[in-house]
Coordinates of N, CA, C and O in Angstrom, one line a residue:
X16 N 166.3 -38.1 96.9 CA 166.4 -39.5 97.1 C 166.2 -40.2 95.8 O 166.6 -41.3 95.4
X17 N 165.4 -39.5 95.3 CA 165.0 -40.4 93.5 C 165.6 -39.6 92.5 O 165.4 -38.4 92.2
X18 N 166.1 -40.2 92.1 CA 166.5 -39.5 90.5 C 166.3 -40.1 89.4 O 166.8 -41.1 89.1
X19 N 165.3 -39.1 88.6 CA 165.0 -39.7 87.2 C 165.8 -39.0 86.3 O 166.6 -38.1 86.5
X20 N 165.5 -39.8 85.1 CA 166.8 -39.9 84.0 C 166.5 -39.6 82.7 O 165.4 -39.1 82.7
X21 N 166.8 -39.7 81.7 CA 166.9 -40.3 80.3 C 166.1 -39.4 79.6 O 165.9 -39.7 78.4
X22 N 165.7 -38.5 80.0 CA 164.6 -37.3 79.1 C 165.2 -37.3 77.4 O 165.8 -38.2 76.8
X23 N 164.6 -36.2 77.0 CA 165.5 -35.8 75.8 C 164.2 -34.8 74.9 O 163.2 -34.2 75.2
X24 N 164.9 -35.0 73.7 CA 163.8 -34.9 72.3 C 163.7 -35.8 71.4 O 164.8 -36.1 70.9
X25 N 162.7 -36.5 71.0 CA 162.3 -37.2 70.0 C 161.8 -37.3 68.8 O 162.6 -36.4 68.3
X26 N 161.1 -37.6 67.8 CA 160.7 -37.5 66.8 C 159.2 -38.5 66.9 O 159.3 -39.8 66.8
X27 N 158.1 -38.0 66.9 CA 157.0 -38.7 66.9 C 157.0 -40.3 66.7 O 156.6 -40.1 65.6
X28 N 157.1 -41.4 66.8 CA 157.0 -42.6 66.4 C 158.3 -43.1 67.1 O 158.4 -44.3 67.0
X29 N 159.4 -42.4 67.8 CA 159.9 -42.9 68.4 C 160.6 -43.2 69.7 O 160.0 -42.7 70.7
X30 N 161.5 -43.6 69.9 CA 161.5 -44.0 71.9 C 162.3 -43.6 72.8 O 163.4 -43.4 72.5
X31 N 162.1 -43.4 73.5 CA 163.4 -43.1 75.0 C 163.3 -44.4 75.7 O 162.5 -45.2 75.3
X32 N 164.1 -44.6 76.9 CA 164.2 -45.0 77.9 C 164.6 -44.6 79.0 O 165.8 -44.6 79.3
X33 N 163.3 -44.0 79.9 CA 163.9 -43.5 81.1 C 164.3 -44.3 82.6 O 164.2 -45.5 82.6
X34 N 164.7 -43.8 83.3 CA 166.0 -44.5 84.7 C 165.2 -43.8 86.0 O 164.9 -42.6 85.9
X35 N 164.9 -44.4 86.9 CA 164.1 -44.0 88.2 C 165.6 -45.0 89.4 O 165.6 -46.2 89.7
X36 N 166.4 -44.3 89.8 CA 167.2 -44.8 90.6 C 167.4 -44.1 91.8 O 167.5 -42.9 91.7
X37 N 167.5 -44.5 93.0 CA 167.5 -44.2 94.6 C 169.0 -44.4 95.1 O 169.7 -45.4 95.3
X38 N 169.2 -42.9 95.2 CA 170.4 -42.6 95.5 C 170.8 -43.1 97.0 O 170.4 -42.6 98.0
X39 N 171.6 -44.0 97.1 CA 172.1 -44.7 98.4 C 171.4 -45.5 99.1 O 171.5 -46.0 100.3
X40 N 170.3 -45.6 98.0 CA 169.9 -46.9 98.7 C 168.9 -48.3 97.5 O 168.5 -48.0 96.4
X41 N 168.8 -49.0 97.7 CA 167.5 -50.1 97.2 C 166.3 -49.4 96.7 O 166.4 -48.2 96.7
X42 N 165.6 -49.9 96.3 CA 164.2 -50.0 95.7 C 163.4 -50.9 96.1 O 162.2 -50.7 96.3
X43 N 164.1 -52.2 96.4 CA 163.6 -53.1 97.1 C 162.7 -52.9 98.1 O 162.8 -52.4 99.2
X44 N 161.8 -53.6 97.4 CA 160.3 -53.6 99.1 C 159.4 -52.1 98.5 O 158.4 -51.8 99.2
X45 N 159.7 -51.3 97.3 CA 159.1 -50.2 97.3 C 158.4 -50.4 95.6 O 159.0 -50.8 94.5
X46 N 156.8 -49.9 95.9 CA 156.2 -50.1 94.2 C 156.8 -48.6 93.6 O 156.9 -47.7 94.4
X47 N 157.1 -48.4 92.6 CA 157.3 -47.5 91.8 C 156.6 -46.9 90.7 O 156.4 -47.6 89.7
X48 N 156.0 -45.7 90.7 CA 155.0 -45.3 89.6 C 155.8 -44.1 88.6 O 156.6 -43.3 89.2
X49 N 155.7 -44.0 87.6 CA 155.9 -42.6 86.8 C 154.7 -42.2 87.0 O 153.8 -42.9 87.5
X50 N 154.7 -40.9 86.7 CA 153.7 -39.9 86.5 C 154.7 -38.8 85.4 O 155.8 -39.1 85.1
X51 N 153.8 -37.8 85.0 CA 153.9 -36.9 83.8 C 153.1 -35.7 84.3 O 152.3 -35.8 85.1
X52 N 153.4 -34.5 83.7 CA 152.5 -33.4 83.9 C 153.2 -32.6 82.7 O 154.4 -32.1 82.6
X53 N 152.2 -32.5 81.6 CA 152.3 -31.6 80.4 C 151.9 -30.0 80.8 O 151.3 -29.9 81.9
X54 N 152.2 -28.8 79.8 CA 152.4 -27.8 80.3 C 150.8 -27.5 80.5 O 150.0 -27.8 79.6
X55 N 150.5 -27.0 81.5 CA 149.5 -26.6 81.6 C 148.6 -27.3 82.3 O 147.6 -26.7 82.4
X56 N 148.7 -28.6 82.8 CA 148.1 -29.6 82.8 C 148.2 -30.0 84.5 O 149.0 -29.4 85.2
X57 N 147.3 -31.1 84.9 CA 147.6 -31.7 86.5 C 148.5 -33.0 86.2 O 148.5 -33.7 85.2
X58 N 149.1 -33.1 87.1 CA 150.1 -34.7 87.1 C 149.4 -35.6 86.8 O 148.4 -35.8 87.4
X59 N 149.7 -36.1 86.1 CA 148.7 -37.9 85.5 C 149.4 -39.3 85.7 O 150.5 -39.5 85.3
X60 N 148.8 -40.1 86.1 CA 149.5 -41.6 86.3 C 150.0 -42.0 84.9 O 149.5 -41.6 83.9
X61 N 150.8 -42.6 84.8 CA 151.3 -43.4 83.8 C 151.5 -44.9 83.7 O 151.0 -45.9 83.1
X62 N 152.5 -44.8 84.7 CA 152.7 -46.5 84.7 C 153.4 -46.9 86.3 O 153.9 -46.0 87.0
X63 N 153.3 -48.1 86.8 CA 153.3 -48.2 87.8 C 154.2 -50.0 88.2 O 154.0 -51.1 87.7
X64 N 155.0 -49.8 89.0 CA 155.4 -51.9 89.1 C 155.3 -52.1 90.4 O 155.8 -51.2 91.3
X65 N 154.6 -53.6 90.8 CA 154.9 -53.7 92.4 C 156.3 -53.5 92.9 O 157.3 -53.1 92.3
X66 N 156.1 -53.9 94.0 CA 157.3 -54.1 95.0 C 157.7 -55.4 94.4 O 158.9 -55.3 94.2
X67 N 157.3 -56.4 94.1 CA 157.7 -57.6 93.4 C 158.4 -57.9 92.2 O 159.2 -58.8 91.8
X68 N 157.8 -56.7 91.5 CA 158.2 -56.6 90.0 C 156.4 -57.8 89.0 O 155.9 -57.9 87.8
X69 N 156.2 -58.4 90.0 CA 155.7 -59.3 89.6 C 153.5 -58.5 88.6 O 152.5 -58.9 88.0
X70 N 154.1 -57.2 89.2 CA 152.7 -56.8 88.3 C 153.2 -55.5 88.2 O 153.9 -54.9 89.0
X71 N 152.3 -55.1 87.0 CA 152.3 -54.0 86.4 C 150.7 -53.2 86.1 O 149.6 -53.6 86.1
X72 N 151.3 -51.9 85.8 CA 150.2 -50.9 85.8 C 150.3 -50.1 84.8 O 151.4 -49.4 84.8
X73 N 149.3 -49.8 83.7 CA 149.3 -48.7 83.0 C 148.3 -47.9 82.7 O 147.2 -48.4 82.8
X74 N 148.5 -46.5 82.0 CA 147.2 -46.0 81.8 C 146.8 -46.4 80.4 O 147.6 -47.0 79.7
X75 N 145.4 -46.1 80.0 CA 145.1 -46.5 79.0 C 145.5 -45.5 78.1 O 144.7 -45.6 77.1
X76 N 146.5 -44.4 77.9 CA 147.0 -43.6 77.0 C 148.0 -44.6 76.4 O 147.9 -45.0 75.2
X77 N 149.0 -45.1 77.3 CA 150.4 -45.6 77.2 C 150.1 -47.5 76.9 O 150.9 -48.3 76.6
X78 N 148.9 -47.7 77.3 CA 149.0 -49.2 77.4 C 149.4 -49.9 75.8 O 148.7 -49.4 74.9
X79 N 150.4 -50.9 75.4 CA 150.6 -51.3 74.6 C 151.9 -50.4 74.2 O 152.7 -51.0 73.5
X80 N 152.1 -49.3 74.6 CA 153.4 -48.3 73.6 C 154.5 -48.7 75.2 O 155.4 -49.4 74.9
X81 N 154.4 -48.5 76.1 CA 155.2 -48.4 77.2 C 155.6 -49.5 78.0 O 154.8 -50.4 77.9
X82 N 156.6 -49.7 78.7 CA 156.8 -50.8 79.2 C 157.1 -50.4 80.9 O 157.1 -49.2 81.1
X83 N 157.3 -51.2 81.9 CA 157.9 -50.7 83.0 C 158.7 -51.8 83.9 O 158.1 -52.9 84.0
X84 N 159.4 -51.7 84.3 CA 160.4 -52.6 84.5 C 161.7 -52.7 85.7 O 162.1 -51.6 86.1
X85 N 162.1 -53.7 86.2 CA 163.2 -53.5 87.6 C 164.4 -54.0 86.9 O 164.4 -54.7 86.0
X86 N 165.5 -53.4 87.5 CA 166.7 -53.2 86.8 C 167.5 -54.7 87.7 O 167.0 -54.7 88.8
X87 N 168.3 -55.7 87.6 CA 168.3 -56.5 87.9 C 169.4 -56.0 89.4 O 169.6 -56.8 90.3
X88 N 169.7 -55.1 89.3 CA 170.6 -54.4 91.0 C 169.6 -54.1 91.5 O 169.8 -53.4 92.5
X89 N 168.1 -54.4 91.0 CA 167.0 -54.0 92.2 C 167.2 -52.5 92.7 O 166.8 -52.4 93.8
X90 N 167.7 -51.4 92.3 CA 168.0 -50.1 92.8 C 167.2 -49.6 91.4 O 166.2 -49.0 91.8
X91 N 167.1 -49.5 90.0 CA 166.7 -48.9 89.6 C 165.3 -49.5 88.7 O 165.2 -50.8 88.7
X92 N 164.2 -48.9 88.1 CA 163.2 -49.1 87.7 C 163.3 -48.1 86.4 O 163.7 -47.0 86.4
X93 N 162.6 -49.1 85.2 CA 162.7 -48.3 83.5 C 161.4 -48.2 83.2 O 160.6 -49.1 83.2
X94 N 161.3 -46.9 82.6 CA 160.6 -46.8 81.9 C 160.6 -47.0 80.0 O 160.8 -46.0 79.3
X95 N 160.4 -48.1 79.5 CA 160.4 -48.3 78.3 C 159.4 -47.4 77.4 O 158.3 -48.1 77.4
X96 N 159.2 -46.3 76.7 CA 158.8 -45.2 76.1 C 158.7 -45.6 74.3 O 159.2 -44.8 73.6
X97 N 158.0 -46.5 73.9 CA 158.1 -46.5 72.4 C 156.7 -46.6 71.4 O 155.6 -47.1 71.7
X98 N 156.8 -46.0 70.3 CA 155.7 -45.2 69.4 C 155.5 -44.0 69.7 O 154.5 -43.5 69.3
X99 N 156.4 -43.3 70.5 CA 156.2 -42.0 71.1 C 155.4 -40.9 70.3 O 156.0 -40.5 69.3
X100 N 154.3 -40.3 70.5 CA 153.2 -39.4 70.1 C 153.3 -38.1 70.7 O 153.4 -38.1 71.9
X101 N 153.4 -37.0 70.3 CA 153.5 -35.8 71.0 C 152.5 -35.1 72.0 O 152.3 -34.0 72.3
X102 N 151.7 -36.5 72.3 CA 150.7 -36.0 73.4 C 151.2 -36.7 74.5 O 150.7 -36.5 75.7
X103 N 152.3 -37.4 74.2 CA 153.4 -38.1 75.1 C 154.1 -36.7 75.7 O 154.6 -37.0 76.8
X104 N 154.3 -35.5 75.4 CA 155.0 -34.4 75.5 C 155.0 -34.2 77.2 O 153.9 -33.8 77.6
X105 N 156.0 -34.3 78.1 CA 155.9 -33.8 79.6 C 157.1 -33.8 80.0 O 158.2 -33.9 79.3
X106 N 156.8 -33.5 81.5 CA 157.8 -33.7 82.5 C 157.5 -35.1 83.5 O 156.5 -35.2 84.3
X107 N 158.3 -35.7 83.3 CA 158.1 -37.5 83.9 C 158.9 -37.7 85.3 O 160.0 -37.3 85.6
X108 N 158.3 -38.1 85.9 CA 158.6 -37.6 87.6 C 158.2 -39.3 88.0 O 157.2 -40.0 87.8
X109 N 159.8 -39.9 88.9 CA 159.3 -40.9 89.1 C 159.0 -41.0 90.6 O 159.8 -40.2 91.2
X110 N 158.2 -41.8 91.5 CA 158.2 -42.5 92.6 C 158.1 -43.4 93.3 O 157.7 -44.4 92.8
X111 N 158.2 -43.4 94.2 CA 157.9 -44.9 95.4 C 157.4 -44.6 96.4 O 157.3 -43.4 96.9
X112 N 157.0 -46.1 96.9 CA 156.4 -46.1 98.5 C 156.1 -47.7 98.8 O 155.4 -48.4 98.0
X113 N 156.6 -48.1 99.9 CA 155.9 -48.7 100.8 C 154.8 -49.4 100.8 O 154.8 -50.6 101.2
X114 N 153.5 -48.7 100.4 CA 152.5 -49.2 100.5 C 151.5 -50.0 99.6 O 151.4 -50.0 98.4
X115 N 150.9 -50.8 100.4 CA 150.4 -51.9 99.0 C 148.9 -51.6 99.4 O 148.4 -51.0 100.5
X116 N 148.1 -52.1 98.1 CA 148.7 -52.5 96.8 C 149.3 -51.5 96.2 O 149.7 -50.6 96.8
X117 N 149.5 -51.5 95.2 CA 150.3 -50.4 94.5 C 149.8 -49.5 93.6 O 149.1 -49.7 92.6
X118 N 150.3 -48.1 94.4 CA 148.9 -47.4 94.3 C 148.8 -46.5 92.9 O 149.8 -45.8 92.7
X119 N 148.0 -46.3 92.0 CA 147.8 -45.2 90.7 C 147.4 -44.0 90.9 O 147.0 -43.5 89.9
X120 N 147.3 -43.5 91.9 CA 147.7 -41.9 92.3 C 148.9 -41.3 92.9 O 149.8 -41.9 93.4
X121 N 148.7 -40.2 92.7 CA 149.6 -39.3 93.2 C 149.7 -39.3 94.6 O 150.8 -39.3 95.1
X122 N 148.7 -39.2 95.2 CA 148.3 -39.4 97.0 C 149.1 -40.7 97.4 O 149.4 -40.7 98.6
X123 N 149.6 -41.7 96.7 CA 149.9 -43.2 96.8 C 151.3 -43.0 97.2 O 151.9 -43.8 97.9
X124 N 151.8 -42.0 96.8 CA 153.3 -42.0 97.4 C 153.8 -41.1 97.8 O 153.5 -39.9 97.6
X125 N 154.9 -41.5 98.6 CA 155.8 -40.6 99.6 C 156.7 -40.1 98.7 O 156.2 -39.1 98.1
X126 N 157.8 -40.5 98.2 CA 159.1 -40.5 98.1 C 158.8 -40.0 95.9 O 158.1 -40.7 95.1
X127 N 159.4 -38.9 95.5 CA 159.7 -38.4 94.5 C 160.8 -38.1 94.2 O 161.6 -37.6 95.0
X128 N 161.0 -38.4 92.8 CA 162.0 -37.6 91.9 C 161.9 -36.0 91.5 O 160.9 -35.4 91.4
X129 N 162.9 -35.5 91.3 CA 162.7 -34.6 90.4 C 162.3 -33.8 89.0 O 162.2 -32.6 88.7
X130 N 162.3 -35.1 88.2 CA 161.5 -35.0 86.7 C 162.9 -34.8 85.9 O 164.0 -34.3 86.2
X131 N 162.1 -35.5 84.8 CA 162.6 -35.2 83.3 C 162.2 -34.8 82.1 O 161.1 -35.2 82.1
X132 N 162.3 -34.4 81.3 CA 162.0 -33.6 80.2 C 162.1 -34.5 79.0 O 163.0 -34.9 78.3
X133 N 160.5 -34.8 78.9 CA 160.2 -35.2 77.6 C 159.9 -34.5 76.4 O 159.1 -33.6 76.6
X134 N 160.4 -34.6 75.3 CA 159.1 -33.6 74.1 C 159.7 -34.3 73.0 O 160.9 -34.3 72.6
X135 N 158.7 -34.8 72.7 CA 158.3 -35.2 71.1 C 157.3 -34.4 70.0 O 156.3 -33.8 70.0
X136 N 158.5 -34.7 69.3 CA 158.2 -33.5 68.0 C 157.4 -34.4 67.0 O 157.7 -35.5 66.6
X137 N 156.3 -33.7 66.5 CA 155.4 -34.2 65.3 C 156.3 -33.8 63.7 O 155.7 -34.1 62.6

């Protein structure tokens, strides 16, 4: 149902933009969170936007470098990725749900992507 996007390789200090889009259907009415899971590691929140668009969430890793955002066809949601750090290095997995407020765990949602492949090189 979700498919995330825009992975790649980078170079320490700089950016991607990744794509969280719902295949045949809206976004609308649904908050959207990235999450990440580096090798070895448990899934971690990252960033998060209401159902509104009207507020945002981030962790205090990414706050200030990252952006998050609704695509103006309301079907997709971006994640803006810049000063990129190699502790930035994962797999970025986007979701939704339904439920408010909008939630910064993993338990918070139904509906996943399949991930993308981050890695920034030092």
């Amino acid at each position: 149902q979700l498919q995330a996007s825009g992975g790649g390789l980078v170079q320490a200090g700089g950016s991607l933009r990744l794509s969280c889009a719902a295949s045949g259907r809206t976004l609308s009415g649904y908050a959207v969170g990235w999450f990440r899971q580096a090798p070895g590691k448990g899934r971690e929140f990252v960033a998060a936007i209401s159902w509104s668009g009207a507020n945002t969430y981030f962790s205090d890793s990414v706050k200030g470098r990252f952006t998050i955002s609704r695509g103006n066809a309301r079907n997709t949601v971006f994640l803006e990725m810049n000063s990129l750090k190699s502790e930035d290095t994962g797999t970025y997995y986007c979701a939704a749900t339904r439920r408010r407020p909008t939630p910064i765990v993993e338990s918070g949602y139904e509906y996943w992507g399949q991930g993308t492949q981050v890695t920034v090189s030092s």
